[in-house]
Amino acid sequence: MRLSLLLAASLFPATVFAAGSNDSTPPSKPKCVEGKVYDTETKGCVDAQSQLLDDGERYNAMREYAYARSFDEAYHVLDAMQDQSADGVLTYRGYLARSTGDYPAATKWYDAALESNPNNLLARSYLGQFYVLQDKEELANEQLIQIRARGGAGEWPETALAQAINAGYISSY
């Protein structure tokens, strides 16, 4: 059993920012305001472009702003990310586009995130939630099946999508 878990873990790597973020739980409230990012070393809020930060810290702050519906701040931090082609960046570009009503862009960004990393469970969850929003339950269920098949059973992406499918609508996360 242990060997099969290790094999599964090696086949389905975590997202790019795994060391600095936790996509398996909803984020906390923003620690800073006005697009600033909390720097763990100085224990203060700094500009998102600051060299003191790594992308993990930026990613966490961007998630906090996005979930707090502070979309301008989330975009500001997202734009400061060093690797704009990272699947986590692409995923949140999709999330922000969907959240602000730009559905064609949301589809484009989710597709790009999954092309970059088919094992991106959060992108699959957000895409599935997008399908729920569009009353495309079959497509949402396909994403839920993919999340579970890729080792995401019991994780936040699966839970959020399952709740959306069961409720027939998406919550603010």
mmCIF file of C-alpha atoms in Angstrom:
data_model
loop_
_atom_site.group_PDB
_atom_site.id
_atom_site.type_symbol
_atom_site.label_atom_id
_atom_site.label_comp_id
_atom_site.label_asym_id
_atom_site.label_seq_id
_atom_site.Cartn_x
_atom_site.Cartn_y
_atom_site.Cartn_z
ATOM 1 C CA MET A 1 0.000 0.000 0.000
ATOM 2 C CA ARG A 2 2.751 2.423 0.965
ATOM 3 C CA LEU A 3 4.591 1.734 -2.313
ATOM 4 C CA SER A 4 1.446 2.431 -4.329
ATOM 5 C CA LEU A 5 0.993 5.756 -2.507
ATOM 6 C CA LEU A 6 4.578 6.724 -3.262
ATOM 7 C CA LEU A 7 4.133 5.759 -6.897
ATOM 8 C CA ALA A 8 0.926 7.775 -7.143
ATOM 9 C CA ALA A 9 2.623 10.778 -5.567
ATOM 10 C CA SER A 10 5.442 10.609 -8.094
ATOM 11 C CA LEU A 11 3.022 10.366 -11.022
ATOM 12 C CA PHE A 12 0.898 13.294 -9.918
ATOM 13 C CA PRO A 13 3.176 16.113 -8.746
ATOM 14 C CA ALA A 14 1.914 19.045 -6.740
ATOM 15 C CA THR A 15 1.493 22.470 -8.244
ATOM 16 C CA VAL A 16 4.458 24.715 -8.871
ATOM 17 C CA PHE A 17 4.025 26.722 -5.681
ATOM 18 C CA ALA A 18 3.594 23.790 -3.310
ATOM 19 C CA ALA A 19 6.429 24.912 -1.039
ATOM 20 C CA GLY A 20 4.850 28.304 -0.463
ATOM 21 C CA SER A 21 1.150 27.628 -0.666
ATOM 22 C CA ASN A 22 -1.598 25.269 0.278
ATOM 23 C CA ASP A 23 -4.223 24.828 -2.420
ATOM 24 C CA SER A 24 -5.835 22.037 -0.438
ATOM 25 C CA THR A 25 -7.571 24.459 1.921
ATOM 26 C CA PRO A 26 -9.375 27.741 1.460
ATOM 27 C CA PRO A 27 -7.116 30.712 2.178
ATOM 28 C CA SER A 28 -7.328 32.966 5.199
ATOM 29 C CA LYS A 29 -8.316 36.620 5.061
ATOM 30 C CA PRO A 30 -5.705 38.954 3.543
ATOM 31 C CA LYS A 31 -2.949 39.867 5.981
ATOM 32 C CA CYS A 32 -2.254 43.106 4.114
ATOM 33 C CA VAL A 33 -4.180 45.745 2.184
ATOM 34 C CA GLU A 34 -3.835 47.644 -1.089
ATOM 35 C CA GLY A 35 -2.140 44.800 -2.968
ATOM 36 C CA LYS A 36 0.701 44.483 -0.493
ATOM 37 C CA VAL A 37 2.071 41.066 0.460
ATOM 38 C CA TYR A 38 3.012 39.808 3.907
ATOM 39 C CA ASP A 39 6.745 39.059 4.085
ATOM 40 C CA THR A 40 7.382 36.243 6.543
ATOM 41 C CA GLU A 41 10.982 37.291 7.133
ATOM 42 C CA THR A 42 10.386 40.952 8.015
ATOM 43 C CA LYS A 43 6.910 40.219 9.441
ATOM 44 C CA GLY A 44 5.481 43.168 7.543
ATOM 45 C CA CYS A 45 3.553 44.100 4.424
ATOM 46 C CA VAL A 46 5.630 44.990 1.369
ATOM 47 C CA ASP A 47 4.925 45.864 -2.250
ATOM 48 C CA ALA A 48 4.130 42.821 -4.384
ATOM 49 C CA GLN A 49 7.144 43.615 -6.601
ATOM 50 C CA SER A 50 9.553 43.527 -3.641
ATOM 51 C CA GLN A 51 12.664 41.385 -4.018
ATOM 52 C CA LEU A 52 12.101 40.268 -0.415
ATOM 53 C CA LEU A 53 9.258 38.046 -1.587
ATOM 54 C CA ASP A 54 9.205 34.730 -3.370
ATOM 55 C CA ASP A 55 6.378 33.591 -5.611
ATOM 56 C CA GLY A 56 5.007 31.341 -2.872
ATOM 57 C CA GLU A 57 4.344 34.370 -0.678
ATOM 58 C CA ARG A 58 2.881 36.266 -3.623
ATOM 59 C CA TYR A 59 0.701 33.282 -4.530
ATOM 60 C CA ASN A 60 -0.699 32.982 -1.004
ATOM 61 C CA ALA A 61 -1.461 36.708 -0.866
ATOM 62 C CA MET A 62 -3.070 36.651 -4.297
ATOM 63 C CA ARG A 63 -5.327 33.752 -3.202
ATOM 64 C CA GLU A 64 -6.289 35.670 -0.049
ATOM 65 C CA TYR A 65 -7.231 38.755 -2.071
ATOM 66 C CA ALA A 66 -9.098 36.683 -4.682
ATOM 67 C CA TYR A 67 -11.172 34.832 -2.093
ATOM 68 C CA ALA A 68 -11.902 38.105 -0.307
ATOM 69 C CA ARG A 69 -13.219 39.380 -3.669
ATOM 70 C CA SER A 70 -10.553 42.098 -3.728
ATOM 71 C CA PHE A 71 -9.976 41.484 -7.406
ATOM 72 C CA ASP A 72 -7.872 44.558 -8.224
ATOM 73 C CA GLU A 73 -5.447 43.643 -5.442
ATOM 74 C CA ALA A 74 -5.395 40.003 -6.554
ATOM 75 C CA TYR A 75 -4.550 41.024 -10.129
ATOM 76 C CA HIS A 76 -1.834 43.374 -8.843
ATOM 77 C CA VAL A 77 -0.145 40.553 -6.932
ATOM 78 C CA LEU A 78 -0.705 38.040 -9.732
ATOM 79 C CA ASP A 79 0.988 40.394 -12.190
ATOM 80 C CA ALA A 80 4.033 40.515 -9.884
ATOM 81 C CA MET A 81 4.571 36.750 -10.084
ATOM 82 C CA GLN A 82 7.900 35.864 -11.661
ATOM 83 C CA ASP A 83 6.701 32.922 -13.772
ATOM 84 C CA GLN A 84 3.602 34.048 -15.626
ATOM 85 C CA SER A 85 3.337 30.685 -17.400
ATOM 86 C CA ALA A 86 3.144 28.659 -14.161
ATOM 87 C CA ASP A 87 -0.030 26.600 -13.943
ATOM 88 C CA GLY A 88 -0.966 28.205 -10.612
ATOM 89 C CA VAL A 89 -0.810 31.659 -12.210
ATOM 90 C CA LEU A 90 -2.887 30.459 -15.160
ATOM 91 C CA THR A 91 -5.416 28.871 -12.789
ATOM 92 C CA TYR A 92 -5.939 32.107 -10.886
ATOM 93 C CA ARG A 93 -6.153 34.138 -14.055
ATOM 94 C CA GLY A 94 -9.078 31.849 -14.877
ATOM 95 C CA TYR A 95 -10.559 32.192 -11.400
ATOM 96 C CA LEU A 96 -10.338 35.992 -11.517
ATOM 97 C CA ALA A 97 -11.758 36.137 -15.041
ATOM 98 C CA ARG A 98 -14.684 33.920 -14.015
ATOM 99 C CA SER A 99 -15.247 35.922 -10.834
ATOM 100 C CA THR A 100 -15.382 39.197 -12.752
ATOM 101 C CA GLY A 101 -17.700 37.823 -15.447
ATOM 102 C CA ASP A 102 -15.189 37.400 -18.289
ATOM 103 C CA TYR A 103 -16.226 33.854 -19.132
ATOM 104 C CA PRO A 104 -14.397 33.480 -22.456
ATOM 105 C CA ALA A 105 -11.128 34.445 -20.757
ATOM 106 C CA ALA A 106 -11.843 32.096 -17.848
ATOM 107 C CA THR A 107 -12.167 29.164 -20.240
ATOM 108 C CA LYS A 108 -8.934 30.133 -21.983
ATOM 109 C CA TRP A 109 -6.980 30.359 -18.712
ATOM 110 C CA TYR A 110 -8.334 27.114 -17.226
ATOM 111 C CA ASP A 111 -7.527 25.280 -20.462
ATOM 112 C CA ALA A 112 -3.992 26.724 -20.434
ATOM 113 C CA ALA A 113 -3.480 25.706 -16.791
ATOM 114 C CA LEU A 114 -4.576 22.135 -17.487
ATOM 115 C CA GLU A 115 -2.492 21.950 -20.645
ATOM 116 C CA SER A 116 0.510 23.022 -18.567
ATOM 117 C CA ASN A 117 -0.310 20.591 -15.751
ATOM 118 C CA PRO A 118 -3.133 18.054 -16.222
ATOM 119 C CA ASN A 119 -2.765 17.166 -12.514
ATOM 120 C CA ASN A 120 -3.664 20.680 -11.348
ATOM 121 C CA LEU A 121 -6.576 19.739 -9.093
ATOM 122 C CA LEU A 122 -7.474 23.320 -8.265
ATOM 123 C CA ALA A 123 -7.809 24.228 -11.954
ATOM 124 C CA ARG A 124 -10.021 21.173 -12.404
ATOM 125 C CA SER A 125 -12.155 22.218 -9.440
ATOM 126 C CA TYR A 126 -12.546 25.794 -10.672
ATOM 127 C CA LEU A 127 -13.309 24.589 -14.196
ATOM 128 C CA GLY A 128 -15.905 22.211 -12.775
ATOM 129 C CA GLN A 129 -17.422 25.021 -10.726
ATOM 130 C CA PHE A 130 -17.520 27.110 -13.890
ATOM 131 C CA TYR A 131 -19.464 24.295 -15.552
ATOM 132 C CA VAL A 132 -21.909 24.271 -12.616
ATOM 133 C CA LEU A 133 -22.388 28.006 -13.141
ATOM 134 C CA GLN A 134 -23.252 27.267 -16.782
ATOM 135 C CA ASP A 135 -25.624 24.370 -15.887
ATOM 136 C CA LYS A 136 -23.256 21.840 -17.481
ATOM 137 C CA GLU A 137 -23.473 19.225 -14.720
ATOM 138 C CA GLU A 138 -22.085 16.381 -16.854
ATOM 139 C CA LEU A 139 -18.897 18.344 -17.576
ATOM 140 C CA ALA A 140 -18.609 19.330 -13.905
ATOM 141 C CA ASN A 141 -18.897 15.680 -12.898
ATOM 142 C CA GLU A 142 -16.160 14.773 -15.393
ATOM 143 C CA GLN A 143 -13.820 17.179 -13.590
ATOM 144 C CA LEU A 144 -14.813 15.690 -10.220
ATOM 145 C CA ILE A 145 -13.987 12.210 -11.526
ATOM 146 C CA GLN A 146 -10.625 13.485 -12.794
ATOM 147 C CA ILE A 147 -9.819 15.082 -9.423
ATOM 148 C CA ARG A 148 -10.530 11.821 -7.625
ATOM 149 C CA ALA A 149 -8.621 9.738 -10.183
ATOM 150 C CA ARG A 150 -5.597 11.985 -9.721
ATOM 151 C CA GLY A 151 -5.478 11.503 -5.956
ATOM 152 C CA GLY A 152 -7.595 14.456 -4.858
ATOM 153 C CA ALA A 153 -10.319 12.616 -2.947
ATOM 154 C CA GLY A 154 -10.922 14.394 0.362
ATOM 155 C CA GLU A 155 -8.875 17.441 -0.625
ATOM 156 C CA TRP A 156 -10.218 20.978 -0.864
ATOM 157 C CA PRO A 157 -10.558 21.008 -4.696
ATOM 158 C CA GLU A 158 -12.741 17.896 -4.587
ATOM 159 C CA THR A 159 -14.793 19.147 -1.634
ATOM 160 C CA ALA A 160 -15.466 22.543 -3.208
ATOM 161 C CA LEU A 161 -16.513 21.056 -6.540
ATOM 162 C CA ALA A 162 -18.667 18.339 -4.948
ATOM 163 C CA GLN A 163 -20.444 20.988 -2.852
ATOM 164 C CA ALA A 164 -21.083 23.095 -5.960
ATOM 165 C CA ILE A 165 -22.444 20.121 -7.902
ATOM 166 C CA ASN A 166 -24.684 19.036 -5.011
ATOM 167 C CA ALA A 167 -25.979 22.558 -4.407
ATOM 168 C CA GLY A 168 -26.352 23.427 -8.088
ATOM 169 C CA TYR A 169 -24.497 26.707 -7.647
ATOM 170 C CA ILE A 170 -21.064 27.958 -6.655
ATOM 171 C CA SER A 171 -20.203 29.776 -3.478
ATOM 172 C CA SER A 172 -17.919 32.786 -3.248
ATOM 173 C CA TYR A 173 -14.771 30.637 -3.191
#
